[in-house]
């Protein structure tokens, strides 16, 4: 005996809202929708326009420091907190949700040049130009009940004294070691008052140091001799080193692709390298009109944020040549440090005007809890806009950004100089013997040599 059963999927017949009388069925057969492309093009156009209308990235400013903010650090165990250090020796822990100071760390007598947090999120390590490295216990209750958090201060756990001023610091992603940069690279342990080991390569000053997120024993540094070097803690000498035309101010490793890192350079560009092949850059990211001071990757590894001397903050795709977004305000001065939040939703910038500023990573993103229908609507509009992004009108609206007049003028002048240099090179090549002037791409042109 054969029994036939009628089976129906619950999702296909469930109403989307309780107010709906019945489920609405849609037939997506293209033969029944002759105007589908035209309708979707209009929707993509409207989505691009609405994105510009609702683009309000600035969330708020946090005021409290009395001097320029030079460095910042994130706590991997506390999403709402950010540490900042200023030129007057003041270190603060900020509560991003309430945008106020949660705790102060006083002890440095000069400029605080570097901050980093241990892997377990319990110890803050700072260094400065007063030749000291200080370890601080991060309070568990980071936000008190009082309205004014400026009275909350913490004492240092330990103080390590060095021979020279320190310029940067970074902690291992998994371990108890941290590295300081100055006249040389020193490797420290939490439980020892003297460096475990030291590395140096000539009479140079190390400007930045970053540990590799995938291999704890590898770290990258940039120095005053325009070099970028990779050190291995298991050997007694640097592994590889390249010399560039201009100095590199900061380095950031890609957390999702630990073999790649991006360098923020003085020539207004950022250069992404593969650590296994340093003779040329993978990508050149250009849009800034002045020196790039700091760089930080998103936890997703798909984007990174940069802060520049031209008083702007830009967000780049990890493989994009030009910035996706630019943030600026009238009062913001030269940006010395930038960070992505641990959930990749916000960007924090610290500038010369003593303020920290909180920005949305996506300028038009809707804050708060989204209903499922709203989320589907946003995803659909994003997909439609991405489908028709190559069309001229959609492309023009999506790419357009309002720039401050000084940045716009400097970008136009810089573009003119680059075009003039390219024209001069073409003329020289046209009046020279064939092959005497080779074509060198920008990815290789900025690298002078590699030292091993």
Short mmCIF file of C-alpha atoms in Angstrom, two decimals:
data_model
loop_
_atom_site.label_atom_id
_atom_site.label_comp_id
_atom_site.label_asym_id
_atom_site.label_seq_id
_atom_site.Cartn_x
_atom_site.Cartn_y
_atom_site.Cartn_z
CA UNK A 1 0.00 0.00 0.00
CA UNK A 2 1.49 3.38 -1.07
CA UNK A 3 0.79 6.44 1.05
CA UNK A 4 1.17 9.93 -0.43
CA UNK A 5 2.00 12.70 2.03
CA UNK A 6 1.79 16.41 1.35
CA UNK A 7 4.74 18.15 3.01
CA UNK A 8 5.11 21.93 3.29
CA UNK A 9 8.03 23.93 4.54
CA UNK A 10 7.18 26.12 7.52
CA UNK A 11 9.36 28.97 6.25
CA UNK A 12 7.52 29.16 2.94
CA UNK A 13 4.11 29.68 4.53
CA UNK A 14 4.98 31.65 7.67
CA UNK A 15 4.02 35.32 7.61
CA UNK A 16 6.89 37.76 7.87
CA UNK A 17 4.96 39.97 10.29
CA UNK A 18 2.02 39.30 12.55
CA UNK A 19 0.12 42.13 10.82
CA UNK A 20 0.28 40.39 7.44
CA UNK A 21 -2.92 38.68 6.37
CA UNK A 22 -1.13 36.01 4.43
CA UNK A 23 2.26 35.13 3.02
CA UNK A 24 3.16 37.05 -0.15
CA UNK A 25 4.66 34.82 -2.84
CA UNK A 26 6.92 36.19 -5.54
CA UNK A 27 7.87 34.59 -8.83
CA UNK A 28 11.41 35.63 -9.81
CA UNK A 29 11.28 34.17 -13.29
CA UNK A 30 13.10 36.71 -15.55
CA UNK A 31 10.67 36.01 -18.40
CA UNK A 32 7.89 37.49 -16.29
CA UNK A 33 9.99 40.51 -15.29
CA UNK A 34 11.03 42.25 -18.49
CA UNK A 35 11.82 45.52 -16.67
CA UNK A 36 13.80 43.92 -13.88
CA UNK A 37 17.16 45.44 -14.85
CA UNK A 38 15.69 48.91 -15.25
CA UNK A 39 13.94 48.69 -11.89
CA UNK A 40 17.08 47.43 -10.14
CA UNK A 41 19.18 50.16 -11.72
CA UNK A 42 16.83 52.81 -10.29
CA UNK A 43 17.00 51.08 -6.91
CA UNK A 44 20.81 51.05 -7.05
CA UNK A 45 20.79 54.75 -7.93
CA UNK A 46 18.44 55.55 -5.05
CA UNK A 47 20.49 53.39 -2.69
CA UNK A 48 23.66 55.31 -3.60
CA UNK A 49 21.87 58.62 -3.03
CA UNK A 50 20.41 57.50 0.29
CA UNK A 51 23.84 56.39 1.42
CA UNK A 52 25.09 59.93 0.91
CA UNK A 53 22.07 61.43 2.67
CA UNK A 54 22.50 59.28 5.78
CA UNK A 55 26.32 59.45 5.82
CA UNK A 56 27.00 60.89 9.28
CA UNK A 57 30.12 59.10 10.51
CA UNK A 58 31.07 61.35 13.43
CA UNK A 59 29.79 59.91 16.72
CA UNK A 60 31.47 62.13 19.29
CA UNK A 61 34.64 63.63 20.73
CA UNK A 62 36.31 62.84 24.04
CA UNK A 63 38.06 65.77 25.69
CA UNK A 64 40.30 65.50 28.74
CA UNK A 65 43.94 65.48 27.70
CA UNK A 66 45.87 68.72 28.04
CA UNK A 67 48.40 68.01 25.28
CA UNK A 68 48.69 66.25 21.93
CA UNK A 69 47.68 62.58 21.83
CA UNK A 70 50.60 60.51 20.54
CA UNK A 71 49.54 56.86 20.94
CA UNK A 72 46.61 54.57 21.63
CA UNK A 73 46.05 50.92 22.55
CA UNK A 74 43.10 48.51 22.58
CA UNK A 75 42.20 46.02 25.29
CA UNK A 76 41.39 42.64 23.71
CA UNK A 77 39.14 41.72 26.67
CA UNK A 78 37.22 44.98 26.99
CA UNK A 79 35.30 46.12 23.92
CA UNK A 80 34.30 49.55 25.20
CA UNK A 81 37.73 50.67 26.39
CA UNK A 82 40.57 52.49 24.64
CA UNK A 83 43.87 53.71 26.14
CA UNK A 84 45.50 56.96 25.07
CA UNK A 85 48.79 58.62 25.92
CA UNK A 86 49.66 62.29 25.49
CA UNK A 87 52.73 64.50 25.31
CA UNK A 88 52.38 65.64 28.94
CA UNK A 89 52.83 62.09 30.29
CA UNK A 90 49.14 61.50 30.98
CA UNK A 91 47.64 58.07 30.19
CA UNK A 92 43.87 57.58 30.23
CA UNK A 93 41.44 54.72 29.87
CA UNK A 94 38.30 55.88 28.07
CA UNK A 95 34.82 54.43 28.25
CA UNK A 96 33.64 54.69 24.65
CA UNK A 97 29.99 54.03 25.50
CA UNK A 98 29.78 57.05 27.82
CA UNK A 99 32.65 58.95 26.15
CA UNK A 100 34.41 59.85 29.39
CA UNK A 101 37.56 58.96 31.31
CA UNK A 102 37.32 55.73 33.29
CA UNK A 103 40.81 55.72 34.81
CA UNK A 104 44.08 57.69 34.75
CA UNK A 105 47.65 56.37 34.90
CA UNK A 106 50.10 59.05 36.07
CA UNK A 107 53.83 58.47 36.28
CA UNK A 108 55.64 59.41 33.09
CA UNK A 109 57.59 62.67 33.14
CA UNK A 110 57.65 63.26 29.39
CA UNK A 111 55.99 62.29 26.16
CA UNK A 112 54.25 58.90 26.21
CA UNK A 113 55.41 57.36 22.93
CA UNK A 114 53.89 53.88 23.11
CA UNK A 115 51.10 51.87 24.72
CA UNK A 116 50.27 48.17 24.51
CA UNK A 117 48.13 45.67 26.43
CA UNK A 118 49.08 42.14 27.42
CA UNK A 119 47.43 39.10 25.88
CA UNK A 120 45.20 38.45 28.90
CA UNK A 121 44.09 42.09 29.01
CA UNK A 122 45.22 42.59 32.63
CA UNK A 123 48.45 44.58 32.22
CA UNK A 124 49.05 47.85 30.39
CA UNK A 125 52.64 48.55 29.30
CA UNK A 126 53.74 52.08 28.44
CA UNK A 127 57.00 53.69 27.39
CA UNK A 128 58.13 57.28 26.98
CA UNK A 129 60.92 59.68 26.30
CA UNK A 130 61.83 59.69 30.00
CA UNK A 131 63.70 56.40 29.34
CA UNK A 132 61.25 54.34 31.41
CA UNK A 133 58.91 51.43 30.73
CA UNK A 134 56.00 51.14 33.17
CA UNK A 135 53.63 48.26 33.84
CA UNK A 136 50.14 49.11 35.06
CA UNK A 137 47.39 46.92 36.46
CA UNK A 138 44.20 47.47 34.47
CA UNK A 139 41.29 47.85 36.92
CA UNK A 140 38.54 45.26 36.64
CA UNK A 141 35.77 47.79 37.21
CA UNK A 142 36.85 50.14 34.47
CA UNK A 143 33.88 52.46 34.86
CA UNK A 144 32.82 53.72 38.26
CA UNK A 145 29.44 54.94 39.35
CA UNK A 146 30.60 58.54 39.68
CA UNK A 147 30.01 61.00 36.88
CA UNK A 148 33.56 62.30 36.96
CA UNK A 149 36.13 59.61 36.24
CA UNK A 150 39.15 61.91 36.45
CA UNK A 151 39.72 61.11 40.14
CA UNK A 152 40.31 57.44 39.39
CA UNK A 153 44.04 56.80 39.18
CA UNK A 154 46.17 53.68 39.19
CA UNK A 155 49.71 53.05 40.43
CA UNK A 156 52.33 51.33 38.32
CA UNK A 157 53.23 47.70 39.04
CA UNK A 158 56.85 48.02 37.91
CA UNK A 159 59.21 50.54 36.38
CA UNK A 160 62.03 49.52 34.04
CA UNK A 161 64.73 52.09 33.25
CA UNK A 162 66.51 52.03 29.89
CA UNK A 163 69.65 53.70 28.59
CA UNK A 164 67.88 55.71 25.87
CA UNK A 165 64.46 57.17 25.18
CA UNK A 166 61.86 54.75 23.85
CA UNK A 167 59.92 55.50 20.67
CA UNK A 168 57.45 52.62 20.36
CA UNK A 169 56.28 49.46 22.10
CA UNK A 170 54.30 46.34 21.24
CA UNK A 171 53.24 43.15 23.02
CA UNK A 172 53.24 39.60 21.74
CA UNK A 173 49.85 38.38 20.56
CA UNK A 174 50.33 35.20 22.58
CA UNK A 175 53.02 35.31 25.26
CA UNK A 176 54.61 37.34 28.06
CA UNK A 177 57.18 39.21 25.99
CA UNK A 178 57.00 42.78 24.74
CA UNK A 179 59.36 44.79 22.56
CA UNK A 180 60.49 48.40 22.85
CA UNK A 181 62.01 50.50 20.09
CA UNK A 182 64.58 53.25 20.43
CA UNK A 183 68.28 53.20 19.71
CA UNK A 184 67.82 49.42 19.46
CA UNK A 185 65.09 46.80 19.75
CA UNK A 186 64.83 45.41 23.29
CA UNK A 187 62.81 42.31 24.20
CA UNK A 188 61.43 42.37 27.76
CA UNK A 189 59.68 39.89 30.02
CA UNK A 190 57.08 40.92 32.60
CA UNK A 191 59.01 39.24 35.38
CA UNK A 192 62.47 40.64 34.59
CA UNK A 193 63.77 44.17 35.02
CA UNK A 194 66.38 43.89 32.26
CA UNK A 195 65.86 43.12 28.56
CA UNK A 196 65.91 39.45 27.66
CA UNK A 197 67.66 40.22 24.37
CA UNK A 198 68.50 43.18 22.16
CA UNK A 199 68.80 43.69 18.40
CA UNK A 200 70.47 46.50 16.50
CA UNK A 201 71.48 47.13 12.90
CA UNK A 202 73.81 50.11 12.63
CA UNK A 203 73.51 53.55 14.24
CA UNK A 204 69.81 54.13 13.68
CA UNK A 205 66.67 55.01 15.64
CA UNK A 206 63.76 52.58 15.54
CA UNK A 207 60.48 54.43 14.94
CA UNK A 208 57.92 51.61 15.25
CA UNK A 209 57.76 47.92 16.17
CA UNK A 210 54.99 45.35 15.62
CA UNK A 211 54.79 41.67 16.52
CA UNK A 212 53.42 39.24 13.96
CA UNK A 213 49.94 37.91 14.90
CA UNK A 214 50.57 34.45 13.47
CA UNK A 215 54.21 33.81 14.42
CA UNK A 216 54.96 35.15 17.95
CA UNK A 217 58.73 35.18 17.35
CA UNK A 218 58.62 37.53 14.34
CA UNK A 219 58.43 41.29 14.54
CA UNK A 220 58.72 44.12 12.02
CA UNK A 221 60.33 47.51 12.61
CA UNK A 222 60.80 50.76 10.75
CA UNK A 223 63.82 52.97 11.35
CA UNK A 224 65.16 56.45 10.73
CA UNK A 225 67.42 55.24 7.92
CA UNK A 226 64.27 54.63 5.77
CA UNK A 227 64.47 50.89 6.40
CA UNK A 228 61.88 48.23 7.18
CA UNK A 229 63.36 45.20 8.93
CA UNK A 230 61.99 41.84 10.06
CA UNK A 231 63.52 40.33 13.20
CA UNK A 232 63.33 36.75 14.45
CA UNK A 233 63.67 36.28 18.20
CA UNK A 234 65.17 32.82 17.68
CA UNK A 235 68.24 34.27 15.92
CA UNK A 236 70.77 36.85 17.01
CA UNK A 237 70.42 39.11 13.96
CA UNK A 238 67.66 40.59 11.78
CA UNK A 239 66.28 38.30 9.13
CA UNK A 240 65.59 40.72 6.25
CA UNK A 241 65.72 44.42 5.61
CA UNK A 242 64.75 46.80 2.79
CA UNK A 243 65.67 50.44 2.23
CA UNK A 244 62.98 52.75 0.85
CA UNK A 245 63.19 56.27 -0.56
CA UNK A 246 61.35 57.83 2.39
CA UNK A 247 60.88 56.95 6.05
CA UNK A 248 58.12 54.71 7.37
CA UNK A 249 56.22 56.00 10.41
CA UNK A 250 54.18 52.94 11.36
CA UNK A 251 53.58 49.30 10.46
CA UNK A 252 50.51 47.08 10.84
CA UNK A 253 50.22 43.32 10.20
CA UNK A 254 47.11 41.89 8.61
CA UNK A 255 45.49 39.75 11.36
CA UNK A 256 43.80 37.42 8.86
CA UNK A 257 46.85 37.08 6.56
CA UNK A 258 49.81 37.22 8.95
CA UNK A 259 52.36 37.07 6.16
CA UNK A 260 51.27 40.51 4.88
CA UNK A 261 51.87 43.91 6.45
CA UNK A 262 51.24 47.52 5.45
CA UNK A 263 53.64 50.41 6.02
CA UNK A 264 52.55 54.04 6.49
CA UNK A 265 55.12 56.18 4.70
CA UNK A 266 56.25 59.79 4.68
CA UNK A 267 55.57 60.14 0.94
CA UNK A 268 51.76 60.22 1.53
CA UNK A 269 51.33 56.56 0.49
CA UNK A 270 50.89 53.23 2.22
CA UNK A 271 52.65 50.13 0.90
CA UNK A 272 51.45 46.56 1.48
CA UNK A 273 54.19 43.91 1.46
CA UNK A 274 54.42 40.16 1.58
CA UNK A 275 57.06 39.33 4.20
CA UNK A 276 58.29 36.47 2.00
CA UNK A 277 58.97 38.78 -0.96
CA UNK A 278 60.14 42.24 -0.01
CA UNK A 279 61.64 43.34 -3.33
CA UNK A 280 58.31 44.85 -4.40
CA UNK A 281 55.08 45.99 -2.77
CA UNK A 282 51.88 44.07 -3.37
CA UNK A 283 49.70 47.19 -3.34
CA UNK A 284 50.24 50.93 -3.19
CA UNK A 285 47.49 52.84 -1.37
CA UNK A 286 47.47 56.52 -2.28
CA UNK A 287 45.15 59.42 -1.50
CA UNK A 288 46.71 61.30 1.42
CA UNK A 289 48.39 64.61 0.64
CA UNK A 290 50.82 64.60 3.57
CA UNK A 291 52.80 62.12 5.64
CA UNK A 292 50.85 59.12 6.95
CA UNK A 293 51.48 58.95 10.69
CA UNK A 294 49.70 55.81 11.88
CA UNK A 295 47.89 52.75 10.55
CA UNK A 296 45.75 49.99 12.05
CA UNK A 297 44.00 46.97 10.55
CA UNK A 298 40.41 45.97 11.10
CA UNK A 299 39.95 42.65 12.98
CA UNK A 300 38.45 41.24 9.77
CA UNK A 301 41.66 41.98 7.84
CA UNK A 302 39.67 43.40 4.92
CA UNK A 303 40.25 47.09 5.71
CA UNK A 304 42.69 49.36 7.49
CA UNK A 305 42.49 52.93 8.75
CA UNK A 306 45.17 55.60 8.44
CA UNK A 307 45.75 58.95 10.10
CA UNK A 308 47.76 61.63 8.39
CA UNK A 309 49.49 64.95 8.92
CA UNK A 310 46.94 66.44 6.48
CA UNK A 311 44.31 66.30 9.30
CA UNK A 312 42.22 63.54 7.76
CA UNK A 313 41.40 59.92 8.55
CA UNK A 314 40.99 57.51 5.64
CA UNK A 315 39.76 53.93 5.38
CA UNK A 316 41.25 51.68 2.69
CA UNK A 317 40.39 48.24 1.39
CA UNK A 318 43.30 45.87 2.02
CA UNK A 319 43.76 45.46 -1.76
CA UNK A 320 42.46 48.85 -2.93
CA UNK A 321 44.61 51.57 -4.40
CA UNK A 322 42.40 54.43 -3.22
CA UNK A 323 40.53 55.13 0.00
CA UNK A 324 36.97 54.02 0.52
CA UNK A 325 36.18 56.78 3.03
CA UNK A 326 37.62 60.05 4.33
CA UNK A 327 36.73 61.62 7.67
CA UNK A 328 37.52 65.18 8.72
CA UNK A 329 36.21 67.99 10.92
CA UNK A 330 36.95 71.69 11.09
CA UNK A 331 38.58 71.50 14.51
CA UNK A 332 40.60 68.29 14.04
CA UNK A 333 44.31 68.93 13.66
CA UNK A 334 47.17 66.61 12.66
CA UNK A 335 46.23 62.99 13.35
CA UNK A 336 48.98 61.07 15.15
CA UNK A 337 47.23 57.78 16.01
CA UNK A 338 44.25 55.75 14.81
CA UNK A 339 42.65 52.47 15.87
CA UNK A 340 39.89 50.17 14.68
CA UNK A 341 37.56 48.98 17.44
CA UNK A 342 37.69 45.29 18.37
CA UNK A 343 34.33 44.66 16.64
CA UNK A 344 35.31 46.55 13.45
CA UNK A 345 32.31 48.87 13.86
CA UNK A 346 34.09 52.06 14.88
CA UNK A 347 37.29 54.00 14.26
CA UNK A 348 39.03 56.05 16.95
CA UNK A 349 41.46 58.86 16.09
CA UNK A 350 43.77 60.91 18.30
CA UNK A 351 45.01 64.27 17.08
CA UNK A 352 47.10 67.29 17.94
CA UNK A 353 44.09 69.18 19.34
CA UNK A 354 44.04 66.95 22.50
CA UNK A 355 40.80 65.20 21.48
CA UNK A 356 39.91 61.60 20.74
CA UNK A 357 37.20 61.24 18.13
CA UNK A 358 34.88 58.30 17.58
CA UNK A 359 33.74 57.53 14.01
CA UNK A 360 31.57 54.88 12.44
CA UNK A 361 33.48 52.50 10.20
CA UNK A 362 30.60 52.72 7.70
CA UNK A 363 29.44 56.30 7.44
CA UNK A 364 25.77 55.56 6.68
CA UNK A 365 25.38 52.51 8.92
CA UNK A 366 22.28 52.52 11.09
CA UNK A 367 23.08 52.27 14.78
CA UNK A 368 21.09 50.18 17.21
CA UNK A 369 19.28 46.86 16.87
CA UNK A 370 17.96 46.10 13.37
CA UNK A 371 14.83 44.11 12.70
CA UNK A 372 15.21 41.14 10.33
CA UNK A 373 13.29 42.98 7.62
CA UNK A 374 15.53 46.02 7.96
CA UNK A 375 18.64 43.87 7.80
CA UNK A 376 17.40 42.14 4.64
CA UNK A 377 16.56 45.49 3.09
CA UNK A 378 20.05 46.85 3.78
CA UNK A 379 21.67 43.71 2.39
CA UNK A 380 19.53 43.86 -0.74
CA UNK A 381 20.32 47.53 -1.40
CA UNK A 382 24.03 46.85 -0.86
CA UNK A 383 23.91 43.94 -3.30
CA UNK A 384 22.04 45.97 -5.93
CA UNK A 385 24.45 48.88 -5.55
CA UNK A 386 27.42 46.53 -5.89
CA UNK A 387 25.88 44.98 -9.01
CA UNK A 388 25.55 48.31 -10.83
CA UNK A 389 28.59 50.07 -9.37
CA UNK A 390 30.34 50.10 -12.77
CA UNK A 391 27.67 52.30 -14.39
CA UNK A 392 28.72 55.97 -14.66
CA UNK A 393 25.97 57.61 -12.62
CA UNK A 394 26.10 55.12 -9.73
CA UNK A 395 29.90 55.16 -9.78
CA UNK A 396 30.00 58.97 -9.65
CA UNK A 397 27.67 59.16 -6.65
CA UNK A 398 29.41 56.38 -4.72
CA UNK A 399 32.92 57.79 -5.25
CA UNK A 400 32.11 61.43 -4.53
CA UNK A 401 33.47 62.87 -1.26
CA UNK A 402 33.43 66.39 0.10
CA UNK A 403 37.01 67.42 0.90
CA UNK A 404 38.34 70.36 2.92
CA UNK A 405 39.63 73.08 0.65
CA UNK A 406 43.31 72.71 1.72
CA UNK A 407 43.18 68.94 1.09
CA UNK A 408 41.44 69.41 -2.26
CA UNK A 409 44.00 72.01 -3.37
CA UNK A 410 46.96 69.91 -2.19
CA UNK A 411 45.57 66.81 -3.94
CA UNK A 412 45.17 68.72 -7.19
CA UNK A 413 48.72 70.07 -6.99
CA UNK A 414 50.11 66.64 -6.13
CA UNK A 415 48.22 65.07 -9.03
CA UNK A 416 49.61 67.72 -11.37
CA UNK A 417 53.18 67.05 -10.23
CA UNK A 418 52.78 63.30 -10.75
CA UNK A 419 51.36 63.82 -14.24
CA UNK A 420 54.15 66.26 -15.10
CA UNK A 421 56.82 63.79 -13.91
CA UNK A 422 55.24 61.00 -15.97
CA UNK A 423 55.15 63.24 -19.04
CA UNK A 424 58.80 64.18 -18.56
CA UNK A 425 59.77 60.54 -18.27
CA UNK A 426 57.86 59.66 -21.45
CA UNK A 427 59.60 62.47 -23.34
CA UNK A 428 63.00 61.32 -22.10
CA UNK A 429 62.18 57.76 -23.10
CA UNK A 430 61.02 58.86 -26.56
CA UNK A 431 64.32 60.67 -27.24
CA UNK A 432 66.58 57.94 -25.86
CA UNK A 433 67.79 54.66 -27.25
CA UNK A 434 65.17 51.89 -27.10
CA UNK A 435 65.37 50.04 -23.79
CA UNK A 436 67.83 52.46 -22.19
CA UNK A 437 65.17 53.79 -19.78
CA UNK A 438 63.20 50.83 -18.43
CA UNK A 439 59.66 51.16 -17.12
CA UNK A 440 59.67 50.61 -13.36
CA UNK A 441 56.27 50.27 -11.67
CA UNK A 442 55.49 52.29 -8.57
CA UNK A 443 55.48 49.09 -6.51
CA UNK A 444 59.23 48.71 -7.15
CA UNK A 445 60.25 52.31 -7.73
CA UNK A 446 60.08 53.33 -4.06
CA UNK A 447 62.32 50.47 -2.89
CA UNK A 448 66.02 51.23 -3.21
CA UNK A 449 67.49 47.87 -2.24
CA UNK A 450 67.05 44.79 -0.08
CA UNK A 451 69.64 43.84 2.54
CA UNK A 452 69.86 40.29 3.85
#
